[in-house]
mmCIF file of N, CA and C in Angstrom:
data_model
loop_
_atom_site.group_PDB
_atom_site.id
_atom_site.type_symbol
_atom_site.label_atom_id
_atom_site.label_comp_id
_atom_site.label_asym_id
_atom_site.label_seq_id
_atom_site.Cartn_x
_atom_site.Cartn_y
_atom_site.Cartn_z
ATOM 1 N N GLN A 27 -47.671 -59.965 -22.413
ATOM 2 C CA GLN A 27 -48.688 -58.922 -22.466
ATOM 3 C C GLN A 27 -49.210 -58.569 -21.079
ATOM 4 N N VAL A 28 -49.466 -59.587 -20.270
ATOM 5 C CA VAL A 28 -49.937 -59.367 -18.914
ATOM 6 C C VAL A 28 -48.747 -59.095 -18.002
ATOM 7 N N GLN A 29 -48.858 -58.045 -17.213
ATOM 8 C CA GLN A 29 -47.830 -57.679 -16.260
ATOM 9 C C GLN A 29 -48.371 -57.837 -14.844
ATOM 10 N N LEU A 30 -47.566 -58.412 -13.957
ATOM 11 C CA LEU A 30 -47.959 -58.614 -12.576
ATOM 12 C C LEU A 30 -47.084 -57.752 -11.678
ATOM 13 N N VAL A 31 -47.719 -56.971 -10.830
ATOM 14 C CA VAL A 31 -47.009 -56.101 -9.910
ATOM 15 C C VAL A 31 -47.360 -56.492 -8.489
ATOM 16 N N GLU A 32 -46.353 -56.928 -7.725
ATOM 17 C CA GLU A 32 -46.546 -57.363 -6.355
ATOM 18 C C GLU A 32 -46.216 -56.253 -5.371
ATOM 19 N N SER A 33 -46.856 -56.310 -4.222
ATOM 20 C CA SER A 33 -46.570 -55.377 -3.150
ATOM 21 C C SER A 33 -46.966 -55.999 -1.822
ATOM 22 N N GLY A 34 -46.483 -55.426 -0.733
ATOM 23 C CA GLY A 34 -46.895 -55.854 0.590
ATOM 24 C C GLY A 34 -45.866 -56.625 1.387
ATOM 25 N N GLY A 35 -44.757 -56.997 0.774
ATOM 26 C CA GLY A 35 -43.730 -57.714 1.504
ATOM 27 C C GLY A 35 -43.041 -56.817 2.511
ATOM 28 N N GLY A 36 -42.279 -57.441 3.410
ATOM 29 C CA GLY A 36 -41.573 -56.667 4.410
ATOM 30 C C GLY A 36 -41.120 -57.507 5.576
ATOM 31 N N LEU A 37 -40.788 -56.832 6.660
ATOM 32 C CA LEU A 37 -40.285 -57.454 7.877
ATOM 33 C C LEU A 37 -41.331 -57.385 8.972
ATOM 34 N N VAL A 38 -41.618 -58.529 9.583
ATOM 35 C CA VAL A 38 -42.559 -58.588 10.699
ATOM 36 C C VAL A 38 -42.014 -59.513 11.769
ATOM 37 N N GLN A 39 -42.520 -59.360 12.970
ATOM 38 C CA GLN A 39 -42.150 -60.249 14.063
ATOM 39 C C GLN A 39 -42.989 -61.515 14.018
ATOM 40 N N ALA A 40 -42.461 -62.582 14.566
ATOM 41 C CA ALA A 40 -43.199 -63.834 14.637
ATOM 42 C C ALA A 40 -44.554 -63.607 15.298
ATOM 43 N N GLY A 41 -45.584 -64.199 14.712
ATOM 44 C CA GLY A 41 -46.934 -64.018 15.210
ATOM 45 C C GLY A 41 -47.665 -62.858 14.573
ATOM 46 N N GLY A 42 -46.951 -62.055 13.809
ATOM 47 C CA GLY A 42 -47.543 -60.904 13.164
ATOM 48 C C GLY A 42 -48.239 -61.253 11.868
ATOM 49 N N SER A 43 -48.715 -60.217 11.184
ATOM 50 C CA SER A 43 -49.471 -60.392 9.952
ATOM 51 C C SER A 43 -48.918 -59.527 8.838
ATOM 52 N N LEU A 44 -49.197 -59.959 7.630
ATOM 53 C CA LEU A 44 -48.777 -59.237 6.444
ATOM 54 C C LEU A 44 -49.777 -59.550 5.338
ATOM 55 N N ARG A 45 -50.014 -58.589 4.474
ATOM 56 C CA ARG A 45 -50.929 -58.798 3.360
ATOM 57 C C ARG A 45 -50.230 -58.494 2.044
ATOM 58 N N LEU A 46 -50.141 -59.486 1.190
ATOM 59 C CA LEU A 46 -49.545 -59.326 -0.123
ATOM 60 C C LEU A 46 -50.624 -59.043 -1.158
ATOM 61 N N SER A 47 -50.295 -58.212 -2.123
ATOM 62 C CA SER A 47 -51.199 -57.903 -3.215
ATOM 63 C C SER A 47 -50.481 -58.107 -4.537
ATOM 64 N N CYS A 48 -51.229 -58.490 -5.543
ATOM 65 C CA CYS A 48 -50.681 -58.662 -6.879
ATOM 66 C C CYS A 48 -51.723 -58.220 -7.884
ATOM 67 N N ALA A 49 -51.404 -57.181 -8.626
ATOM 68 C CA ALA A 49 -52.316 -56.638 -9.620
ATOM 69 C C ALA A 49 -51.856 -57.014 -11.019
ATOM 70 N N ALA A 50 -52.763 -57.544 -11.799
ATOM 71 C CA ALA A 50 -52.478 -57.935 -13.172
ATOM 72 C C ALA A 50 -53.007 -56.876 -14.124
ATOM 73 N N SER A 51 -52.128 -56.352 -14.953
ATOM 74 C CA SER A 51 -52.542 -55.399 -15.968
ATOM 75 C C SER A 51 -52.830 -56.127 -17.274
ATOM 76 N N GLY A 52 -53.633 -55.513 -18.119
ATOM 77 C CA GLY A 52 -54.013 -56.149 -19.362
ATOM 78 C C GLY A 52 -55.222 -57.046 -19.173
ATOM 79 N N ARG A 53 -55.667 -57.597 -20.252
ATOM 80 C CA ARG A 53 -56.857 -58.436 -20.217
ATOM 81 C C ARG A 53 -56.511 -59.874 -19.828
ATOM 82 N N LEU A 54 -57.357 -60.445 -18.998
ATOM 83 C CA LEU A 54 -57.265 -61.848 -18.639
ATOM 84 C C LEU A 54 -58.498 -62.564 -19.172
ATOM 85 N N SER A 55 -58.310 -63.777 -19.631
ATOM 86 C CA SER A 55 -59.460 -64.568 -20.039
ATOM 87 C C SER A 55 -60.317 -64.859 -18.821
ATOM 88 N N SER A 56 -61.569 -65.186 -19.067
ATOM 89 C CA SER A 56 -62.486 -65.435 -17.964
ATOM 90 C C SER A 56 -62.133 -66.705 -17.195
ATOM 91 N N ILE A 57 -61.385 -67.594 -17.819
ATOM 92 C CA ILE A 57 -60.948 -68.819 -17.165
ATOM 93 C C ILE A 57 -59.485 -68.657 -16.766
ATOM 94 N N ASN A 58 -59.239 -68.529 -15.480
ATOM 95 C CA ASN A 58 -57.879 -68.313 -15.025
ATOM 96 C C ASN A 58 -57.719 -68.743 -13.576
ATOM 97 N N VAL A 59 -56.475 -68.918 -13.192
ATOM 98 C CA VAL A 59 -56.127 -69.270 -11.820
ATOM 99 C C VAL A 59 -55.054 -68.306 -11.343
ATOM 100 N N MET A 60 -55.276 -67.669 -10.215
ATOM 101 C CA MET A 60 -54.301 -66.777 -9.624
ATOM 102 C C MET A 60 -53.780 -67.412 -8.340
ATOM 103 N N GLY A 61 -52.514 -67.187 -8.055
ATOM 104 C CA GLY A 61 -51.979 -67.816 -6.868
ATOM 105 C C GLY A 61 -50.667 -67.245 -6.397
ATOM 106 N N TRP A 62 -50.186 -67.827 -5.303
ATOM 107 C CA TRP A 62 -48.927 -67.428 -4.700
ATOM 108 C C TRP A 62 -48.039 -68.644 -4.504
ATOM 109 N N TYR A 63 -46.772 -68.463 -4.798
ATOM 110 C CA TYR A 63 -45.757 -69.476 -4.605
ATOM 111 C C TYR A 63 -44.619 -68.862 -3.811
ATOM 112 N N ARG A 64 -43.785 -69.691 -3.211
ATOM 113 C CA ARG A 64 -42.642 -69.161 -2.496
ATOM 114 C C ARG A 64 -41.427 -70.047 -2.717
ATOM 115 N N GLN A 65 -40.265 -69.437 -2.603
ATOM 116 C CA GLN A 65 -39.030 -70.154 -2.877
ATOM 117 C C GLN A 65 -37.909 -69.637 -1.992
ATOM 118 N N ALA A 66 -37.363 -70.526 -1.194
ATOM 119 C CA ALA A 66 -36.209 -70.214 -0.372
ATOM 120 C C ALA A 66 -34.940 -70.492 -1.172
ATOM 121 N N PRO A 67 -33.835 -69.833 -0.827
ATOM 122 C CA PRO A 67 -32.578 -70.068 -1.547
ATOM 123 C C PRO A 67 -32.187 -71.535 -1.549
ATOM 124 N N GLY A 68 -31.873 -72.056 -2.721
ATOM 125 C CA GLY A 68 -31.467 -73.436 -2.845
ATOM 126 C C GLY A 68 -32.591 -74.450 -2.775
ATOM 127 N N LYS A 69 -33.818 -73.977 -2.694
ATOM 128 C CA LYS A 69 -34.968 -74.870 -2.587
ATOM 129 C C LYS A 69 -35.876 -74.738 -3.800
ATOM 130 N N GLN A 70 -36.742 -75.732 -3.981
ATOM 131 C CA GLN A 70 -37.714 -75.705 -5.058
ATOM 132 C C GLN A 70 -38.827 -74.708 -4.743
ATOM 133 N N ARG A 71 -39.364 -74.113 -5.791
ATOM 134 C CA ARG A 71 -40.495 -73.230 -5.609
ATOM 135 C C ARG A 71 -41.720 -74.069 -5.247
ATOM 136 N N GLU A 72 -42.451 -73.661 -4.231
ATOM 137 C CA GLU A 72 -43.590 -74.425 -3.772
ATOM 138 C C GLU A 72 -44.866 -73.597 -3.802
ATOM 139 N N LEU A 73 -45.956 -74.283 -4.031
ATOM 140 C CA LEU A 73 -47.259 -73.637 -4.040
ATOM 141 C C LEU A 73 -47.658 -73.246 -2.627
ATOM 142 N N VAL A 74 -48.186 -72.044 -2.492
ATOM 143 C CA VAL A 74 -48.714 -71.577 -1.216
ATOM 144 C C VAL A 74 -50.236 -71.638 -1.236
ATOM 145 N N ALA A 75 -50.823 -71.004 -2.227
ATOM 146 C CA ALA A 75 -52.276 -70.984 -2.348
ATOM 147 C C ALA A 75 -52.672 -70.566 -3.747
ATOM 148 N N THR A 76 -53.802 -71.064 -4.219
ATOM 149 C CA THR A 76 -54.346 -70.667 -5.509
ATOM 150 C C THR A 76 -55.838 -70.431 -5.380
ATOM 151 N N ILE A 77 -56.366 -69.667 -6.320
ATOM 152 C CA ILE A 77 -57.794 -69.408 -6.356
ATOM 153 C C ILE A 77 -58.226 -69.268 -7.805
ATOM 154 N N THR A 78 -59.283 -69.965 -8.182
ATOM 155 C CA THR A 78 -59.780 -69.918 -9.548
ATOM 156 C C THR A 78 -60.674 -68.705 -9.746
ATOM 157 N N ASN A 79 -61.045 -68.461 -11.013
ATOM 158 C CA ASN A 79 -61.947 -67.352 -11.297
ATOM 159 C C ASN A 79 -63.303 -67.559 -10.633
ATOM 160 N N GLY A 80 -63.634 -68.825 -10.354
ATOM 161 C CA GLY A 80 -64.883 -69.148 -9.690
ATOM 162 C C GLY A 80 -64.803 -69.162 -8.178
ATOM 163 N N GLY A 81 -63.613 -68.897 -7.623
ATOM 164 C CA GLY A 81 -63.474 -68.805 -6.176
ATOM 165 C C GLY A 81 -63.054 -70.084 -5.473
ATOM 166 N N ILE A 82 -62.691 -71.108 -6.216
ATOM 167 C CA ILE A 82 -62.221 -72.342 -5.600
ATOM 168 C C ILE A 82 -60.777 -72.164 -5.151
ATOM 169 N N THR A 83 -60.504 -72.467 -3.887
ATOM 170 C CA THR A 83 -59.179 -72.252 -3.318
ATOM 171 C C THR A 83 -58.463 -73.551 -3.021
ATOM 172 N N ASN A 84 -57.143 -73.453 -2.969
ATOM 173 C CA ASN A 84 -56.290 -74.570 -2.621
ATOM 174 C C ASN A 84 -55.114 -74.034 -1.819
ATOM 175 N N TYR A 85 -54.782 -74.709 -0.704
ATOM 176 C CA TYR A 85 -53.712 -74.255 0.168
ATOM 177 C C TYR A 85 -52.709 -75.361 0.445
ATOM 178 N N ALA A 86 -51.471 -74.964 0.608
ATOM 179 C CA ALA A 86 -50.473 -75.884 1.113
ATOM 180 C C ALA A 86 -50.790 -76.202 2.567
ATOM 181 N N ASP A 87 -50.501 -77.423 2.987
ATOM 182 C CA ASP A 87 -50.793 -77.827 4.359
ATOM 183 C C ASP A 87 -50.104 -76.924 5.383
ATOM 184 N N SER A 88 -48.931 -76.438 5.044
ATOM 185 C CA SER A 88 -48.156 -75.643 5.978
ATOM 186 C C SER A 88 -48.770 -74.278 6.288
ATOM 187 N N VAL A 89 -49.706 -73.828 5.455
ATOM 188 C CA VAL A 89 -50.289 -72.504 5.667
ATOM 189 C C VAL A 89 -51.780 -72.540 5.962
ATOM 190 N N LYS A 90 -52.380 -73.712 5.924
ATOM 191 C CA LYS A 90 -53.807 -73.826 6.193
ATOM 192 C C LYS A 90 -54.132 -73.312 7.592
ATOM 193 N N GLY A 91 -55.168 -72.501 7.662
ATOM 194 C CA GLY A 91 -55.571 -71.923 8.928
ATOM 195 C C GLY A 91 -54.856 -70.639 9.275
ATOM 196 N N ARG A 92 -53.782 -70.325 8.556
ATOM 197 C CA ARG A 92 -53.013 -69.109 8.817
ATOM 198 C C ARG A 92 -53.099 -68.109 7.667
ATOM 199 N N PHE A 93 -53.072 -68.609 6.440
ATOM 200 C CA PHE A 93 -53.106 -67.749 5.256
ATOM 201 C C PHE A 93 -54.473 -67.836 4.587
ATOM 202 N N THR A 94 -54.883 -66.743 3.976
ATOM 203 C CA THR A 94 -56.130 -66.698 3.230
ATOM 204 C C THR A 94 -55.907 -66.009 1.893
ATOM 205 N N ILE A 95 -56.276 -66.686 0.819
ATOM 206 C CA ILE A 95 -56.162 -66.103 -0.504
ATOM 207 C C ILE A 95 -57.527 -65.589 -0.940
ATOM 208 N N SER A 96 -57.535 -64.473 -1.624
ATOM 209 C CA SER A 96 -58.768 -63.895 -2.134
ATOM 210 C C SER A 96 -58.463 -63.138 -3.420
ATOM 211 N N ARG A 97 -59.501 -62.738 -4.125
ATOM 212 C CA ARG A 97 -59.290 -62.012 -5.371
ATOM 213 C C ARG A 97 -60.421 -61.039 -5.630
ATOM 214 N N ASP A 98 -60.101 -60.029 -6.400
ATOM 215 C CA ASP A 98 -61.055 -59.047 -6.858
ATOM 216 C C ASP A 98 -61.025 -59.112 -8.381
ATOM 217 N N ASN A 99 -62.007 -59.753 -8.961
ATOM 218 C CA ASN A 99 -62.009 -59.969 -10.401
ATOM 219 C C ASN A 99 -62.121 -58.667 -11.197
ATOM 220 N N ALA A 100 -62.835 -57.704 -10.655
ATOM 221 C CA ALA A 100 -62.982 -56.421 -11.340
ATOM 222 C C ALA A 100 -61.654 -55.695 -11.452
ATOM 223 N N LYS A 101 -60.765 -55.907 -10.476
ATOM 224 C CA LYS A 101 -59.465 -55.248 -10.460
ATOM 225 C C LYS A 101 -58.328 -56.161 -10.905
ATOM 226 N N ASN A 102 -58.658 -57.404 -11.246
ATOM 227 C CA ASN A 102 -57.635 -58.388 -11.619
ATOM 228 C C ASN A 102 -56.520 -58.449 -10.579
ATOM 229 N N THR A 103 -56.915 -58.516 -9.333
ATOM 230 C CA THR A 103 -55.976 -58.484 -8.229
ATOM 231 C C THR A 103 -56.189 -59.676 -7.308
ATOM 232 N N VAL A 104 -55.088 -60.278 -6.876
ATOM 233 C CA VAL A 104 -55.132 -61.380 -5.933
ATOM 234 C C VAL A 104 -54.404 -60.962 -4.663
ATOM 235 N N TYR A 105 -54.901 -61.413 -3.515
ATOM 236 C CA TYR A 105 -54.343 -61.049 -2.226
ATOM 237 C C TYR A 105 -53.971 -62.302 -1.448
ATOM 238 N N LEU A 106 -53.020 -62.137 -0.562
ATOM 239 C CA LEU A 106 -52.664 -63.200 0.367
ATOM 240 C C LEU A 106 -52.543 -62.593 1.752
ATOM 241 N N GLN A 107 -53.524 -62.881 2.596
ATOM 242 C CA GLN A 107 -53.492 -62.430 3.974
ATOM 243 C C GLN A 107 -52.747 -63.469 4.789
ATOM 244 N N MET A 108 -51.639 -63.076 5.387
ATOM 245 C CA MET A 108 -50.799 -63.985 6.141
ATOM 246 C C MET A 108 -50.842 -63.617 7.616
ATOM 247 N N ASN A 109 -51.369 -64.513 8.421
ATOM 248 C CA ASN A 109 -51.455 -64.317 9.857
ATOM 249 C C ASN A 109 -50.607 -65.352 10.585
ATOM 250 N N SER A 110 -50.350 -65.094 11.851
ATOM 251 C CA SER A 110 -49.561 -66.006 12.680
ATOM 252 C C SER A 110 -48.267 -66.413 11.987
ATOM 253 N N LEU A 111 -47.567 -65.440 11.472
ATOM 254 C CA LEU A 111 -46.361 -65.716 10.705
ATOM 255 C C LEU A 111 -45.268 -66.339 11.572
ATOM 256 N N LYS A 112 -44.525 -67.240 10.953
ATOM 257 C CA LYS A 112 -43.444 -67.954 11.604
ATOM 258 C C LYS A 112 -42.133 -67.665 10.887
ATOM 259 N N PRO A 113 -41.010 -67.824 11.572
ATOM 260 C CA PRO A 113 -39.715 -67.616 10.907
ATOM 261 C C PRO A 113 -39.544 -68.463 9.653
ATOM 262 N N GLU A 114 -40.121 -69.646 9.621
ATOM 263 C CA GLU A 114 -40.015 -70.498 8.453
ATOM 264 C C GLU A 114 -40.799 -69.979 7.245
ATOM 265 N N ASP A 115 -41.610 -68.943 7.440
ATOM 266 C CA ASP A 115 -42.296 -68.298 6.334
ATOM 267 C C ASP A 115 -41.395 -67.292 5.623
ATOM 268 N N THR A 116 -40.182 -67.132 6.097
ATOM 269 C CA THR A 116 -39.237 -66.181 5.531
ATOM 270 C C THR A 116 -38.692 -66.697 4.202
ATOM 271 N N VAL A 117 -39.259 -66.184 3.135
ATOM 272 C CA VAL A 117 -38.885 -66.564 1.775
ATOM 273 C C VAL A 117 -39.330 -65.462 0.824
ATOM 274 N N VAL A 118 -38.972 -65.621 -0.443
ATOM 275 C CA VAL A 118 -39.484 -64.748 -1.481
ATOM 276 C C VAL A 118 -40.799 -65.321 -1.984
ATOM 277 N N TYR A 119 -41.801 -64.475 -2.065
ATOM 278 C CA TYR A 119 -43.121 -64.892 -2.526
ATOM 279 C C TYR A 119 -43.356 -64.367 -3.936
ATOM 280 N N TYR A 120 -43.873 -65.240 -4.789
ATOM 281 C CA TYR A 120 -44.118 -64.899 -6.182
ATOM 282 C C TYR A 120 -45.589 -65.034 -6.526
ATOM 283 N N CYS A 121 -46.107 -64.029 -7.178
ATOM 284 C CA CYS A 121 -47.466 -64.068 -7.694
ATOM 285 C C CYS A 121 -47.477 -64.808 -9.027
ATOM 286 N N ASN A 122 -48.534 -65.538 -9.283
ATOM 287 C CA ASN A 122 -48.658 -66.290 -10.525
ATOM 288 C C ASN A 122 -50.079 -66.206 -11.060
ATOM 289 N N VAL A 123 -50.179 -66.106 -12.381
ATOM 290 C CA VAL A 123 -51.474 -66.151 -13.048
ATOM 291 C C VAL A 123 -51.388 -67.105 -14.225
ATOM 292 N N LYS A 124 -52.290 -68.035 -14.266
ATOM 293 C CA LYS A 124 -52.442 -68.931 -15.408
ATOM 294 C C LYS A 124 -53.787 -68.624 -16.040
ATOM 295 N N THR A 125 -53.765 -68.288 -17.323
ATOM 296 C CA THR A 125 -55.000 -67.916 -18.009
ATOM 297 C C THR A 125 -55.174 -68.750 -19.270
ATOM 298 N N LYS A 126 -56.370 -69.261 -19.455
ATOM 299 C CA LYS A 126 -56.636 -70.143 -20.575
ATOM 300 C C LYS A 126 -56.713 -69.351 -21.870
ATOM 301 N N LEU A 127 -56.035 -69.845 -22.888
ATOM 302 C CA LEU A 127 -56.048 -69.211 -24.193
ATOM 303 C C LEU A 127 -57.403 -69.382 -24.859
ATOM 304 N N ILE A 128 -57.807 -68.374 -25.603
ATOM 305 C CA ILE A 128 -59.104 -68.396 -26.267
ATOM 306 C C ILE A 128 -59.016 -68.970 -27.675
ATOM 307 N N ASP A 129 -57.961 -68.607 -28.405
ATOM 308 C CA ASP A 129 -57.863 -68.953 -29.814
ATOM 309 C C ASP A 129 -57.182 -70.288 -30.100
ATOM 310 N N ARG A 130 -56.620 -70.922 -29.108
ATOM 311 C CA ARG A 130 -55.958 -72.202 -29.285
ATOM 312 C C ARG A 130 -55.849 -72.920 -27.947
ATOM 313 N N PRO A 131 -55.592 -74.222 -27.976
ATOM 314 C CA PRO A 131 -55.430 -74.941 -26.707
ATOM 315 C C PRO A 131 -54.205 -74.454 -25.942
ATOM 316 N N GLY A 132 -54.281 -74.532 -24.637
ATOM 317 C CA GLY A 132 -53.156 -74.168 -23.815
ATOM 318 C C GLY A 132 -53.443 -73.023 -22.867
ATOM 319 N N TRP A 133 -52.429 -72.687 -22.074
ATOM 320 C CA TRP A 133 -52.538 -71.653 -21.067
ATOM 321 C C TRP A 133 -51.359 -70.704 -21.145
ATOM 322 N N ASP A 134 -51.612 -69.441 -20.842
ATOM 323 C CA ASP A 134 -50.540 -68.490 -20.626
ATOM 324 C C ASP A 134 -50.154 -68.537 -19.155
ATOM 325 N N ASP A 135 -48.885 -68.298 -18.876
ATOM 326 C CA ASP A 135 -48.367 -68.393 -17.520
ATOM 327 C C ASP A 135 -47.531 -67.150 -17.231
ATOM 328 N N TYR A 136 -47.904 -66.423 -16.195
ATOM 329 C CA TYR A 136 -47.225 -65.173 -15.859
ATOM 330 C C TYR A 136 -46.756 -65.188 -14.411
ATOM 331 N N TRP A 137 -45.626 -64.521 -14.177
ATOM 332 C CA TRP A 137 -45.047 -64.448 -12.838
ATOM 333 C C TRP A 137 -44.747 -63.011 -12.454
ATOM 334 N N GLY A 138 -44.947 -62.718 -11.186
ATOM 335 C CA GLY A 138 -44.555 -61.432 -10.653
ATOM 336 C C GLY A 138 -43.068 -61.397 -10.381
ATOM 337 N N GLN A 139 -42.583 -60.244 -9.948
ATOM 338 C CA GLN A 139 -41.150 -60.065 -9.743
ATOM 339 C C GLN A 139 -40.641 -60.675 -8.443
ATOM 340 N N GLY A 140 -41.542 -61.017 -7.557
ATOM 341 C CA GLY A 140 -41.178 -61.558 -6.263
ATOM 342 C C GLY A 140 -41.108 -60.477 -5.206
ATOM 343 N N THR A 141 -41.532 -60.811 -4.007
ATOM 344 C CA THR A 141 -41.451 -59.879 -2.892
ATOM 345 C C THR A 141 -40.966 -60.625 -1.653
ATOM 346 N N GLN A 142 -40.020 -60.025 -0.953
ATOM 347 C CA GLN A 142 -39.392 -60.672 0.196
ATOM 348 C C GLN A 142 -40.245 -60.525 1.450
ATOM 349 N N VAL A 143 -40.463 -61.641 2.126
ATOM 350 C CA VAL A 143 -41.111 -61.647 3.426
ATOM 351 C C VAL A 143 -40.106 -62.167 4.444
ATOM 352 N N THR A 144 -39.875 -61.395 5.486
ATOM 353 C CA THR A 144 -38.943 -61.789 6.530
ATOM 354 C C THR A 144 -39.647 -61.757 7.878
ATOM 355 N N VAL A 145 -39.591 -62.868 8.589
ATOM 356 C CA VAL A 145 -40.242 -62.988 9.890
ATOM 357 C C VAL A 145 -39.164 -63.215 10.937
ATOM 358 N N SER A 146 -39.042 -62.289 11.856
ATOM 359 C CA SER A 146 -38.032 -62.379 12.901
ATOM 360 C C SER A 146 -38.575 -63.116 14.114
ATOM 361 N N SER A 147 -37.708 -63.844 14.798
ATOM 362 C CA SER A 147 -38.099 -64.593 15.976
ATOM 363 C C SER A 147 -37.882 -63.794 17.240
#
């Protein structure tokens, strides 16, 4: 039911910046977690950053101090501001939303289509 549309990926030079956006359509429960993950070819998908509906954030050590996650609850949109980009940040980034079910225990889990970020040296 919930659809996630990502945007903002592209090609940048090392040290540059990029801002990813992910808009969720449809209704989300008030209890939810929005975040970003990334996955290189042949590698496991790894958490980049998450943010709860209450604004609590969590970052991977590799991006602390460089990336900032934020959200606009009125627009059901999550952002990832990426600064001081490095070639090792070159991966596909996926938006994720986990929303708590109202009528039964459990969570819904949604993924965006993925957006490519390429950082040249």
